[in-house]
Amino acid sequence: WIWVPITAMIVIALFLLFPTGSLPSPRWRWVAVLGAVSVAVASVGAAINDRVEQFGNIPNPLPFTVTWGDRLLEVAMAGYMVAAAASVISVALRYRRSSGEERAQLKWIVAAGAFAVVVLALTLPAQFVGGNLAEALELPILLAFLSIPVAAGIAILKYRLFDIDVVINRAVVYALLAAFVTGLYIAIVVGIGAAAGRRGGFLLPGLAAAVVALVFHPARLRAQRFASRLVYGKRATPYEVLSEFSDRLAGSYSVDDVLPRMARIVGEGSGAARADVWLHVGAGLRRTATWPDGVAGREAVAVSGEELPDLPDADRALPVRHQGELLGALTVAKARGEPFRPAEEKLLEDLAAQAGLVLRNVRLTEELRANLEELRASRQRIVAAQDTERRRLERDIHDGAQQQLVALAVKLNLAEALVDREPAKAKELVSQVKAETTEALEGLRDLARGIYPPLLADRGLVAALEAQARKSAVPVTVEADGVGRYPQEVEAAIYFCVLEALQNVAKYASDAPATVRLDAADGEIRFEVIDRGPGFNPAGTDGGSGLQNMRDRMEALGGTLEVISRPGGGTTIRGRLQARPRTGSPSGEPQPAPGS
């Protein structure tokens, strides 16, 4: 009777628990209870029956037997069939809800279960019919029961279920070492002993043990390498992947080299067809390295907060974080139809955990490189602006003041020649020279005001902007709240930024009034230039050299500049600087001009 619980519980227990080891849900407990009770009753019926029909209808050797044991067995089989059918239904439902590797594992069990249920469904009528039909079903019943553990074994081995690859790896290593040590020991003791006769009888076992001890470690390494290749194929073991990854991180590789190496290690270690490394730069994730082709596109995927978005060309995407901050991602894609194994999932998680510090260093390097590029561009713009301003001054002096001074010199020479001969005409020329000298002086003053307005140096930012507002081509209102005197470079930066903004208003929104607001608080001075013009889309417009010059002025002093605009909604230029007012210099108090 012992065959009853051993074989019968295979169907119910395996189908209910595979592959997670637990029931699909608590609702399926009744199936396990019904199966266990049915198997127990069937076992009792088979044990106390007076005849053992399965072994040639021989008499039961037990002292307590009954004639109705086979009827009890048949009644229990009815309950068992219900439990077996329900267990197969449970694995079918589990298969329907599963995906990925679990689905691939379950398909083998579902196929074996369907075959077993069909065969078992025919056994109950055969018990009543008997004869040749029951005998004919013996082989299918045997195959049905054998197909279930065979299917489970295929699912476990093929998809590395329960980390079976570790067990197989160690089993292969131990088997190879056992065979090698045994073969070497026998070869030395028996082979050399047969050749040497009795003369080396006492020394050969010790010699064999010494030789085995010397070659054991190299043999173990080669057996481990062979077992790893047998279990993992061409891929390295997870330990080797992590070890290589750590070595790469510790090595002195350049930033341009470390990310492609990281992509290669991730791809080869997980057996993926493609592996990508993404770096969080700005407001998005950018693909910075790709394996195996090594060509990474520069497309960016927008990121909202610290959550990882959907990334293209990826079956698995793992975020790379350091101290809770999203720094990037690792993505891998398998060949079509090849699932991810649990060991590979764990390996990818470990690699993503180790990559955090690397991506932080890479991102800092990228940001430093971008800042250096921006600094270099800013310096180039400053040099270009200085050259442009120098040429403008040269042109203004040449075309304006220089021509006036040359004309004055000519008239003075002419007046000198006419002093003795025609005093009246010489006096008239001197009067003209006097008037033209006043005009030249005004021209030079205007030119000097363009370099640094005297009013800005004498009376401060508010007075200079109010004077400029009165001369502006558009209506300008200046609103200042508690703004005193500030260091010269701070006042100059804000003054020229406001002038640049007003020039843009006059150029692009000539009919729109503008408002200039100044306020100071908490060690900070802020300004706004607001117009009600047509506006524009800042995201789709580079802003031109004017806005760039304003940004350069503010950033040179550690400030910020913000442009707020939308089509049809006007434009606001907003800037702020960290600055302390001049001590003992209230607003409006005259200050010495630069260079005075």
Coordinates of C-alpha atoms in Angstrom, one line a residue:
W1 CA 0.0 0.0 0.0
I2 CA 2.9 2.4 0.4
W3 CA 2.8 3.3 -3.3
V4 CA -0.5 5.1 -2.7
P5 CA 0.7 8.2 -0.7
I6 CA 4.0 8.3 -2.5
T7 CA 2.6 8.5 -6.0
A8 CA -0.8 10.1 -5.3
M9 CA 0.5 13.2 -3.5
I10 CA 2.9 14.0 -6.4
V11 CA 0.0 15.3 -8.5
I12 CA -1.7 17.4 -5.8
A13 CA 1.3 18.7 -3.8
L14 CA 3.4 19.5 -6.9
F15 CA 0.6 21.2 -8.8
L16 CA -0.5 23.3 -5.8
L17 CA 2.9 24.5 -4.7
F18 CA 5.0 24.7 -7.9
P19 CA 7.0 26.9 -8.4
T20 CA 6.8 29.2 -5.4
G21 CA 6.4 26.6 -2.6
S22 CA 3.1 28.1 -1.4
L23 CA -0.6 27.9 -2.4
P24 CA -1.8 30.3 -5.1
S25 CA -4.1 31.8 -2.4
P26 CA -5.8 30.7 0.9
R27 CA -8.9 29.7 -1.1
W28 CA -7.1 26.6 -2.3
R29 CA -6.6 25.1 1.2
W30 CA -9.6 22.8 0.8
V31 CA -7.9 21.2 -2.2
A32 CA -4.9 20.3 -0.1
V33 CA -7.2 19.0 2.8
L34 CA -9.4 16.9 0.4
G35 CA -6.3 15.5 -1.3
A36 CA -4.6 14.6 2.0
V37 CA -7.8 12.9 3.4
S38 CA -8.5 11.0 0.2
V39 CA -4.9 9.7 0.0
A40 CA -5.0 8.7 3.7
V41 CA -8.3 6.8 3.2
A42 CA -7.0 5.2 0.0
S43 CA -3.9 4.1 1.8
V44 CA -5.9 2.5 4.6
G45 CA -8.1 0.8 2.1
A46 CA -5.2 -0.6 0.2
A47 CA -3.4 -1.6 3.4
I48 CA -6.3 -3.7 5.0
N49 CA -7.7 -5.2 1.8
D50 CA -7.5 -9.0 1.9
R51 CA -6.0 -9.3 -1.5
V52 CA -3.0 -7.3 -2.9
E53 CA -4.2 -7.0 -6.5
Q54 CA -1.4 -4.8 -7.7
F55 CA 1.1 -7.7 -7.2
G56 CA -0.6 -10.7 -8.7
N57 CA -3.7 -10.8 -6.4
I58 CA -1.7 -12.5 -3.6
P59 CA -3.1 -12.8 -0.1
N60 CA -2.5 -9.9 2.3
P61 CA 0.1 -10.9 4.9
L62 CA -1.4 -8.5 7.5
P63 CA -3.4 -10.2 10.3
F64 CA -6.3 -7.7 10.1
T65 CA -7.8 -7.7 6.6
V66 CA -11.3 -7.0 5.2
T67 CA -13.0 -7.8 2.0
W68 CA -14.3 -4.3 1.4
G69 CA -10.9 -2.6 1.3
D70 CA -10.9 -2.2 -2.4
R71 CA -14.4 -0.5 -2.2
L72 CA -12.9 2.0 0.3
L73 CA -10.0 2.6 -2.1
E74 CA -12.4 3.3 -4.9
V75 CA -14.5 5.8 -2.9
A76 CA -11.3 7.6 -1.8
M77 CA -10.1 7.7 -5.4
A78 CA -13.3 9.7 -6.3
G79 CA -12.3 12.4 -3.8
Y80 CA -8.7 12.2 -4.9
M81 CA -9.8 12.8 -8.5
V82 CA -11.6 15.9 -7.5
A83 CA -8.6 17.2 -5.6
A84 CA -6.3 16.3 -8.5
A85 CA -8.5 18.1 -11.0
A86 CA -8.7 21.1 -8.8
S87 CA -4.9 21.2 -8.3
V88 CA -4.4 21.1 -12.1
I89 CA -6.9 23.9 -12.5
S90 CA -4.9 25.9 -9.9
V91 CA -1.7 25.6 -11.8
A92 CA -3.5 26.5 -15.0
L93 CA -4.8 29.7 -13.4
R94 CA -1.4 30.4 -12.0
Y95 CA 0.0 30.0 -15.5
R96 CA -2.6 32.4 -16.9
R97 CA -1.6 35.1 -14.4
S98 CA 2.1 34.5 -14.6
S99 CA 4.6 36.2 -17.0
G100 CA 8.3 35.9 -17.9
E101 CA 10.4 33.2 -16.4
E102 CA 7.6 31.9 -14.1
R103 CA 5.4 31.3 -17.1
A104 CA 8.1 29.5 -18.9
Q105 CA 8.6 27.2 -15.8
L106 CA 4.9 26.5 -15.4
K107 CA 4.2 25.5 -19.1
W108 CA 6.1 22.3 -18.5
I109 CA 4.1 21.4 -15.4
V110 CA 0.8 22.4 -17.1
A111 CA 1.6 20.0 -20.0
A112 CA 2.5 17.2 -17.7
G113 CA -0.6 17.9 -15.5
A114 CA -2.9 17.8 -18.5
F115 CA -1.6 14.4 -19.5
A116 CA -1.8 13.0 -16.0
V117 CA -5.4 14.2 -15.5
V118 CA -6.5 12.6 -18.8
V119 CA -4.9 9.3 -17.8
L120 CA -6.2 9.4 -14.2
A121 CA -9.7 10.2 -15.4
L122 CA -9.7 6.8 -17.3
T123 CA -8.4 4.8 -14.3
L124 CA -11.6 5.1 -12.2
P125 CA -13.9 3.5 -14.8
A126 CA -11.2 0.9 -15.5
Q127 CA -11.4 -0.2 -11.9
F128 CA -15.0 -1.3 -12.4
V129 CA -14.5 -2.7 -15.9
G130 CA -11.3 -4.5 -15.1
G131 CA -9.8 -7.0 -17.5
N132 CA -7.7 -5.9 -20.4
L133 CA -8.6 -2.2 -20.1
A134 CA -7.1 -1.9 -16.7
E135 CA -4.0 -3.7 -17.8
A136 CA -3.8 -1.5 -20.9
L137 CA -3.8 1.6 -18.7
E138 CA -0.9 0.5 -16.5
L139 CA 1.8 1.9 -18.8
P140 CA 0.1 5.3 -19.4
I141 CA -0.5 5.6 -15.7
L142 CA 3.2 5.0 -15.1
L143 CA 4.2 7.5 -17.8
A144 CA 1.7 10.1 -16.4
F145 CA 3.3 9.9 -12.9
L146 CA 6.8 9.9 -14.3
S147 CA 6.1 12.9 -16.6
I148 CA 5.4 15.2 -13.5
P149 CA 8.8 15.0 -11.8
V150 CA 10.5 15.0 -15.2
A151 CA 8.7 18.2 -16.1
A152 CA 9.6 19.7 -12.7
G153 CA 13.2 18.8 -13.2
I154 CA 13.3 20.4 -16.7
A155 CA 11.7 23.6 -15.3
I156 CA 14.2 23.7 -12.4
L157 CA 17.3 23.0 -14.4
K158 CA 16.5 25.0 -17.5
Y159 CA 15.4 28.2 -15.7
R160 CA 17.7 27.9 -12.6
L161 CA 14.8 27.6 -10.2
F162 CA 15.7 27.7 -6.5
D163 CA 19.3 28.7 -7.4
I164 CA 19.9 25.2 -8.6
D165 CA 22.9 26.4 -10.6
V166 CA 24.8 26.8 -7.4
V167 CA 24.0 23.2 -6.4
I168 CA 24.9 21.8 -9.8
N169 CA 28.1 23.8 -9.9
R170 CA 29.3 22.5 -6.5
A171 CA 28.2 19.0 -7.3
V172 CA 30.3 19.0 -10.6
V173 CA 33.3 20.4 -8.7
Y174 CA 33.1 17.8 -6.0
A175 CA 32.6 14.9 -8.4
L176 CA 35.5 16.0 -10.6
L177 CA 37.8 16.4 -7.6
A178 CA 36.7 13.0 -6.1
A179 CA 37.3 11.2 -9.4
F180 CA 40.7 13.0 -9.9
V181 CA 42.0 12.3 -6.4
T182 CA 40.8 8.7 -6.4
G183 CA 42.3 8.1 -9.9
L184 CA 45.6 9.7 -9.0
Y185 CA 45.9 7.8 -5.7
I186 CA 45.1 4.5 -7.3
A187 CA 47.5 5.2 -10.2
I188 CA 50.4 5.9 -7.8
V189 CA 49.7 3.2 -5.2
V190 CA 48.6 0.4 -7.6
G191 CA 50.6 1.3 -10.7
I192 CA 53.9 2.1 -9.1
G193 CA 53.4 -0.6 -6.4
A194 CA 52.9 -3.2 -9.1
A195 CA 56.1 -2.1 -10.8
A196 CA 58.2 -1.8 -7.7
G197 CA 56.8 -4.9 -6.0
R198 CA 57.0 -5.0 -2.2
R199 CA 59.9 -2.7 -1.9
G200 CA 57.9 0.5 -1.8
G201 CA 54.9 -0.9 0.0
F202 CA 55.2 1.4 3.0
L203 CA 56.2 4.6 1.2
L204 CA 53.7 4.6 -1.7
P205 CA 50.6 5.7 0.3
G206 CA 52.5 8.6 1.8
L207 CA 53.9 9.5 -1.6
A208 CA 50.4 9.4 -3.1
A209 CA 49.0 11.6 -0.3
A210 CA 51.8 14.1 -0.9
V211 CA 51.2 14.3 -4.6
V212 CA 47.5 14.7 -4.1
A213 CA 48.1 17.5 -1.6
L214 CA 50.4 19.3 -4.1
V215 CA 48.1 19.1 -7.1
F216 CA 44.8 19.5 -5.2
H217 CA 44.6 23.3 -5.4
P218 CA 45.4 23.6 -9.1
A219 CA 43.0 20.8 -9.8
R220 CA 40.2 22.5 -7.8
L221 CA 40.6 25.7 -9.7
R222 CA 40.4 23.9 -13.1
A223 CA 37.4 21.9 -11.9
Q224 CA 35.7 25.1 -10.7
R225 CA 36.4 26.8 -14.0
F226 CA 35.0 23.8 -16.0
A227 CA 31.9 23.6 -13.7
S228 CA 31.2 27.3 -14.1
R229 CA 31.4 27.1 -17.9
L230 CA 29.3 23.9 -17.8
V231 CA 26.6 25.7 -15.7
Y232 CA 26.8 29.3 -17.0
G233 CA 28.0 28.7 -20.5
K234 CA 30.2 31.4 -22.0
R235 CA 29.0 33.9 -19.4
A236 CA 31.0 34.4 -16.3
T237 CA 29.6 33.5 -12.9
P238 CA 27.9 36.2 -10.9
Y239 CA 30.9 36.3 -8.5
E240 CA 33.3 36.8 -11.4
V241 CA 31.1 39.6 -12.8
L242 CA 31.0 41.5 -9.5
S243 CA 34.7 40.9 -9.0
E244 CA 35.5 42.3 -12.4
F245 CA 33.2 45.2 -11.9
S246 CA 34.9 46.1 -8.6
D247 CA 38.3 45.9 -10.3
R248 CA 37.1 48.2 -13.1
L249 CA 35.9 50.7 -10.6
A250 CA 39.1 50.6 -8.6
G251 CA 41.2 51.0 -11.8
S252 CA 42.3 54.4 -13.1
Y253 CA 40.1 54.5 -16.2
S254 CA 39.0 57.8 -17.7
V255 CA 35.4 58.9 -17.6
D256 CA 35.1 58.3 -21.4
D257 CA 36.2 54.7 -20.8
V258 CA 34.5 53.6 -17.6
L259 CA 30.9 53.8 -18.9
P260 CA 31.5 51.6 -22.0
R261 CA 33.3 49.1 -19.8
M262 CA 30.3 49.1 -17.4
A263 CA 27.9 48.5 -20.2
R264 CA 30.0 45.5 -21.5
I265 CA 30.3 44.0 -18.0
V266 CA 26.5 44.3 -17.5
G267 CA 25.7 42.8 -20.9
E268 CA 28.2 39.9 -20.7
G269 CA 27.4 39.1 -17.1
S270 CA 23.6 38.9 -17.6
G271 CA 23.8 37.2 -21.0
A272 CA 21.9 40.1 -22.6
A273 CA 21.7 40.9 -26.2
R274 CA 22.0 44.7 -25.4
A275 CA 23.0 46.7 -22.4
D276 CA 22.9 50.5 -21.9
V277 CA 24.1 52.9 -19.3
W278 CA 22.0 56.0 -18.7
L279 CA 23.2 59.2 -17.0
H280 CA 20.9 61.7 -15.2
V281 CA 21.9 65.0 -16.7
G282 CA 19.7 68.1 -16.3
A283 CA 16.1 67.2 -16.4
G284 CA 16.4 63.9 -18.2
L285 CA 18.2 60.6 -18.6
R286 CA 20.7 60.4 -21.5
R287 CA 22.1 57.2 -23.0
T288 CA 25.8 57.5 -22.6
A289 CA 27.1 54.0 -23.3
T290 CA 25.8 50.9 -25.2
W291 CA 27.0 47.4 -25.6
P292 CA 27.9 45.5 -27.9
D293 CA 28.0 48.2 -30.7
G294 CA 29.4 50.9 -28.3
V295 CA 27.4 53.6 -30.1
A296 CA 25.2 55.5 -27.7
G297 CA 22.5 57.8 -29.0
R298 CA 22.2 61.2 -27.4
E299 CA 18.4 61.1 -27.0
A300 CA 17.1 62.2 -23.6
V301 CA 14.2 60.8 -21.7
A302 CA 12.5 63.3 -19.3
V303 CA 12.5 62.5 -15.6
S304 CA 9.8 63.5 -13.2
G305 CA 11.1 63.6 -9.6
E306 CA 13.2 60.6 -8.5
E307 CA 11.1 58.0 -10.3
L308 CA 12.6 56.0 -13.2
P309 CA 10.7 56.6 -16.4
D310 CA 10.1 54.0 -19.2
L311 CA 13.3 53.7 -21.2
P312 CA 13.5 52.4 -24.8
D313 CA 15.2 49.2 -25.9
A314 CA 14.9 47.6 -22.4
D315 CA 13.5 44.4 -21.0
R316 CA 14.8 45.3 -17.6
A317 CA 15.6 48.8 -16.2
L318 CA 17.2 49.3 -12.9
P319 CA 17.7 52.7 -11.3
V320 CA 21.1 53.6 -10.0
R321 CA 20.9 55.7 -6.9
H322 CA 23.4 57.1 -4.4
Q323 CA 22.1 58.4 -1.0
G324 CA 18.6 58.3 -2.4
E325 CA 19.3 60.5 -5.4
L326 CA 18.6 59.1 -8.9
L327 CA 21.9 59.3 -10.8
G328 CA 21.1 57.1 -13.8
A329 CA 19.9 53.6 -14.9
L330 CA 21.2 50.3 -16.2
T331 CA 19.0 48.7 -18.9
V332 CA 19.4 45.3 -20.6
A333 CA 17.5 43.5 -23.3
K334 CA 17.5 39.7 -23.8
A335 CA 17.3 37.8 -27.1
R336 CA 13.7 37.2 -28.3
G337 CA 12.0 34.5 -26.2
E338 CA 14.8 34.2 -23.6
P339 CA 13.6 35.0 -20.0
F340 CA 15.6 36.5 -17.1
R341 CA 16.7 34.0 -14.5
P342 CA 16.5 34.9 -10.7
A343 CA 20.3 34.8 -10.5
E344 CA 20.6 37.3 -13.3
E345 CA 18.0 39.6 -11.7
K346 CA 19.9 39.5 -8.5
L347 CA 23.2 40.2 -10.3
L348 CA 21.7 43.2 -12.1
E349 CA 20.5 44.6 -8.7
D350 CA 23.9 44.1 -7.2
L351 CA 25.6 45.8 -10.2
A352 CA 23.1 48.7 -10.0
A353 CA 23.9 49.1 -6.3
Q354 CA 27.6 49.3 -6.9
A355 CA 27.3 51.7 -9.9
G356 CA 25.9 54.5 -7.8
L357 CA 29.3 56.0 -6.8
V358 CA 30.7 55.6 -10.3
L359 CA 27.8 57.5 -11.9
R360 CA 28.0 60.2 -9.3
N361 CA 31.7 60.7 -10.1
V362 CA 30.9 60.6 -13.9
R363 CA 28.1 63.1 -13.5
L364 CA 30.2 65.5 -11.4
T365 CA 32.9 65.2 -14.1
E366 CA 30.3 65.9 -16.8
E367 CA 28.9 68.9 -14.9
L368 CA 32.4 70.2 -14.4
R369 CA 33.2 69.8 -18.1
A370 CA 29.9 71.6 -19.0
N371 CA 30.7 74.3 -16.6
L372 CA 34.2 74.7 -18.0
E373 CA 32.7 74.8 -21.5
E374 CA 30.3 77.5 -20.4
L375 CA 33.0 79.4 -18.6
R376 CA 35.2 79.2 -21.8
A377 CA 32.2 80.4 -23.9
S378 CA 31.5 83.1 -21.4
R379 CA 35.1 84.3 -21.5
Q380 CA 35.0 84.3 -25.3
R381 CA 31.8 86.3 -25.2
I382 CA 33.4 88.8 -22.8
V383 CA 36.4 89.1 -25.0
A384 CA 34.2 89.6 -28.0
A385 CA 32.1 92.1 -26.2
Q386 CA 35.2 94.0 -25.2
D387 CA 36.5 94.0 -28.7
T388 CA 33.1 95.2 -30.0
E389 CA 32.9 97.9 -27.5
R390 CA 36.5 99.0 -28.2
R391 CA 35.7 99.2 -31.9
R392 CA 32.6 101.1 -31.2
L393 CA 34.4 103.6 -29.0
E394 CA 37.1 103.9 -31.6
R395 CA 34.5 104.5 -34.3
D396 CA 32.6 107.0 -32.2
I397 CA 35.8 108.9 -31.3
H398 CA 37.0 108.8 -34.9
D399 CA 33.7 109.8 -36.5
G400 CA 32.7 112.2 -33.8
A401 CA 35.1 113.9 -31.4
Q402 CA 38.2 113.5 -33.5
Q403 CA 36.5 115.1 -36.6
Q404 CA 35.3 117.9 -34.4
L405 CA 38.7 118.5 -32.9
V406 CA 40.4 118.4 -36.3
A407 CA 37.9 121.0 -37.6
L408 CA 38.5 123.2 -34.5
A409 CA 42.3 123.0 -35.1
V410 CA 41.8 124.1 -38.7
K411 CA 39.6 127.0 -37.7
L412 CA 42.0 128.1 -35.0
N413 CA 44.8 128.2 -37.5
L414 CA 42.7 130.2 -39.9
A415 CA 41.7 132.6 -37.1
E416 CA 45.4 133.0 -36.2
A417 CA 46.2 133.9 -39.8
L418 CA 43.3 136.5 -39.9
V419 CA 44.0 138.2 -36.6
D420 CA 46.3 140.9 -38.1
R421 CA 44.6 141.3 -41.5
E422 CA 40.9 140.9 -40.8
P423 CA 40.3 141.1 -37.0
A424 CA 36.5 141.1 -37.4
K425 CA 36.5 137.8 -39.4
A426 CA 39.0 136.3 -37.0
K427 CA 36.7 137.2 -34.0
E428 CA 33.8 135.5 -35.8
L429 CA 35.8 132.3 -36.3
V430 CA 36.8 132.3 -32.6
S431 CA 33.1 132.5 -31.7
Q432 CA 32.4 129.5 -33.9
V433 CA 35.3 127.6 -32.4
K434 CA 34.0 128.4 -28.9
A435 CA 30.5 127.0 -29.8
E436 CA 31.9 123.9 -31.5
T437 CA 34.2 123.3 -28.6
T438 CA 31.1 123.2 -26.3
E439 CA 29.5 120.7 -28.7
A440 CA 32.6 118.5 -28.7
L441 CA 32.7 118.6 -24.9
E442 CA 29.0 117.5 -24.8
G443 CA 29.8 114.7 -27.3
L444 CA 32.7 113.5 -25.1
R445 CA 30.5 113.6 -22.0
D446 CA 27.8 111.5 -23.8
L447 CA 30.5 109.0 -24.8
A448 CA 31.7 108.8 -21.2
R449 CA 28.2 108.3 -19.9
G450 CA 27.9 105.3 -22.2
I451 CA 31.0 103.8 -20.5
Y452 CA 29.9 104.5 -16.9
P453 CA 27.2 107.1 -16.2
P454 CA 28.3 109.9 -13.8
L455 CA 24.9 110.0 -12.3
L456 CA 25.2 106.3 -11.4
A457 CA 28.4 107.0 -9.5
D458 CA 27.2 110.2 -7.9
R459 CA 23.6 109.4 -6.8
G460 CA 23.2 105.7 -7.2
L461 CA 21.1 103.1 -9.0
V462 CA 17.6 104.5 -8.5
A463 CA 18.5 108.0 -9.7
A464 CA 20.4 106.7 -12.7
L465 CA 17.5 104.5 -13.8
E466 CA 14.9 107.2 -13.3
A467 CA 17.0 109.5 -15.5
Q468 CA 17.3 106.8 -18.1
A469 CA 13.6 106.1 -18.0
R470 CA 12.8 109.8 -18.9
K471 CA 14.9 109.4 -22.0
S472 CA 13.6 105.9 -23.0
A473 CA 11.7 105.4 -26.3
V474 CA 8.9 103.6 -24.4
P475 CA 6.9 104.7 -21.3
V476 CA 8.9 103.4 -18.3
T477 CA 7.9 103.5 -14.6
V478 CA 10.6 103.0 -11.9
E479 CA 9.4 101.5 -8.6
A480 CA 12.1 101.3 -5.9
D481 CA 11.6 100.1 -2.3
G482 CA 14.4 100.7 0.2
V483 CA 17.2 100.4 -2.3
G484 CA 20.3 102.3 -1.0
R485 CA 23.8 102.4 -2.3
Y486 CA 25.6 99.2 -3.2
P487 CA 29.1 98.4 -4.4
Q488 CA 30.0 99.8 -7.8
E489 CA 30.1 96.5 -9.6
V490 CA 26.7 95.5 -8.3
E491 CA 25.1 98.8 -9.3
A492 CA 26.7 98.7 -12.7
A493 CA 25.6 95.1 -13.4
I494 CA 21.9 95.8 -12.5
Y495 CA 22.0 99.2 -14.4
F496 CA 23.2 97.8 -17.6
C497 CA 21.0 94.7 -17.4
V498 CA 17.9 97.0 -17.0
L499 CA 19.1 99.1 -19.9
E500 CA 19.5 96.0 -22.1
A501 CA 16.0 94.9 -21.1
L502 CA 14.5 98.3 -21.9
Q503 CA 16.3 98.2 -25.3
N504 CA 14.7 94.9 -26.0
V505 CA 11.3 96.3 -25.0
A506 CA 11.8 99.2 -27.4
K507 CA 12.9 96.8 -30.1
Y508 CA 10.3 94.1 -29.9
A509 CA 7.4 95.8 -28.0
S510 CA 7.7 99.5 -28.8
D511 CA 4.0 100.3 -28.0
A512 CA 4.0 98.5 -24.6
P513 CA 4.7 100.3 -21.4
A514 CA 7.4 98.9 -19.1
T515 CA 7.9 98.8 -15.3
V516 CA 11.2 98.6 -13.5
R517 CA 11.0 97.3 -9.9
L518 CA 13.9 97.4 -7.4
D519 CA 13.8 96.0 -3.9
A520 CA 16.3 94.8 -1.3
A521 CA 15.9 92.4 1.6
D522 CA 17.8 89.7 3.5
G523 CA 21.2 90.7 2.0
E524 CA 19.8 90.5 -1.5
I525 CA 19.0 93.0 -4.2
R526 CA 16.4 92.1 -6.8
F527 CA 15.2 93.8 -10.0
E528 CA 12.4 93.1 -12.5
V529 CA 11.7 94.6 -15.9
I530 CA 8.1 93.9 -16.9
D531 CA 6.4 94.7 -20.2
R532 CA 3.0 94.0 -21.7
G533 CA 4.3 93.2 -25.2
P534 CA 3.7 90.2 -27.4
G535 CA 5.9 87.9 -25.4
F536 CA 7.7 84.8 -26.7
N537 CA 8.4 81.1 -25.9
P538 CA 11.7 81.0 -23.9
A539 CA 12.1 77.3 -24.4
G540 CA 12.1 77.6 -28.2
T541 CA 14.2 80.8 -28.4
D542 CA 17.8 81.3 -27.6
G543 CA 17.2 84.9 -26.5
G544 CA 20.0 86.4 -28.6
S545 CA 23.2 88.1 -27.4
G546 CA 21.3 90.6 -25.3
L547 CA 19.9 88.1 -22.8
Q548 CA 23.2 86.2 -22.9
N549 CA 25.1 89.4 -22.0
M550 CA 22.7 90.0 -19.1
R551 CA 23.2 86.4 -17.8
D552 CA 27.0 86.8 -18.0
R553 CA 26.8 90.0 -16.0
M554 CA 24.7 88.5 -13.3
E555 CA 26.6 85.1 -13.1
A556 CA 29.9 86.9 -13.0
L557 CA 28.8 88.3 -9.6
G558 CA 27.2 85.0 -8.4
G559 CA 23.7 86.2 -9.3
T560 CA 20.9 84.7 -11.3
L561 CA 18.7 85.9 -14.2
E562 CA 15.3 84.5 -15.0
V563 CA 13.2 85.1 -18.2
I564 CA 9.4 84.6 -17.8
S565 CA 7.3 84.9 -20.9
R566 CA 4.7 83.4 -23.1
P567 CA 3.2 84.3 -26.4
G568 CA 0.6 87.1 -25.9
G569 CA 1.4 87.4 -22.2
G570 CA 4.3 89.9 -22.0
T571 CA 7.8 89.3 -20.7
T572 CA 9.4 89.6 -17.3
I573 CA 13.2 89.8 -16.8
R574 CA 14.0 89.0 -13.1
G575 CA 17.4 89.1 -11.6
R576 CA 18.9 88.9 -8.1
L577 CA 22.3 89.3 -6.5
Q578 CA 23.6 88.7 -3.0
A579 CA 25.0 92.1 -1.9
R580 CA 25.2 94.2 1.2
P581 CA 24.5 98.0 1.1
R582 CA 27.4 100.3 1.5
T583 CA 27.8 101.3 5.2
G584 CA 27.1 104.9 5.9
S585 CA 25.9 105.6 2.4
P586 CA 22.1 106.1 2.3
S587 CA 20.3 106.4 -1.0
G588 CA 20.8 109.7 -2.7
E589 CA 24.1 110.7 -1.0
P590 CA 26.6 111.8 -3.5
Q591 CA 29.5 109.4 -4.0
P592 CA 32.8 110.0 -5.8
A593 CA 32.8 109.0 -9.4
P594 CA 35.1 106.2 -10.5
G595 CA 38.6 107.5 -11.1
S596 CA 37.9 110.9 -9.6

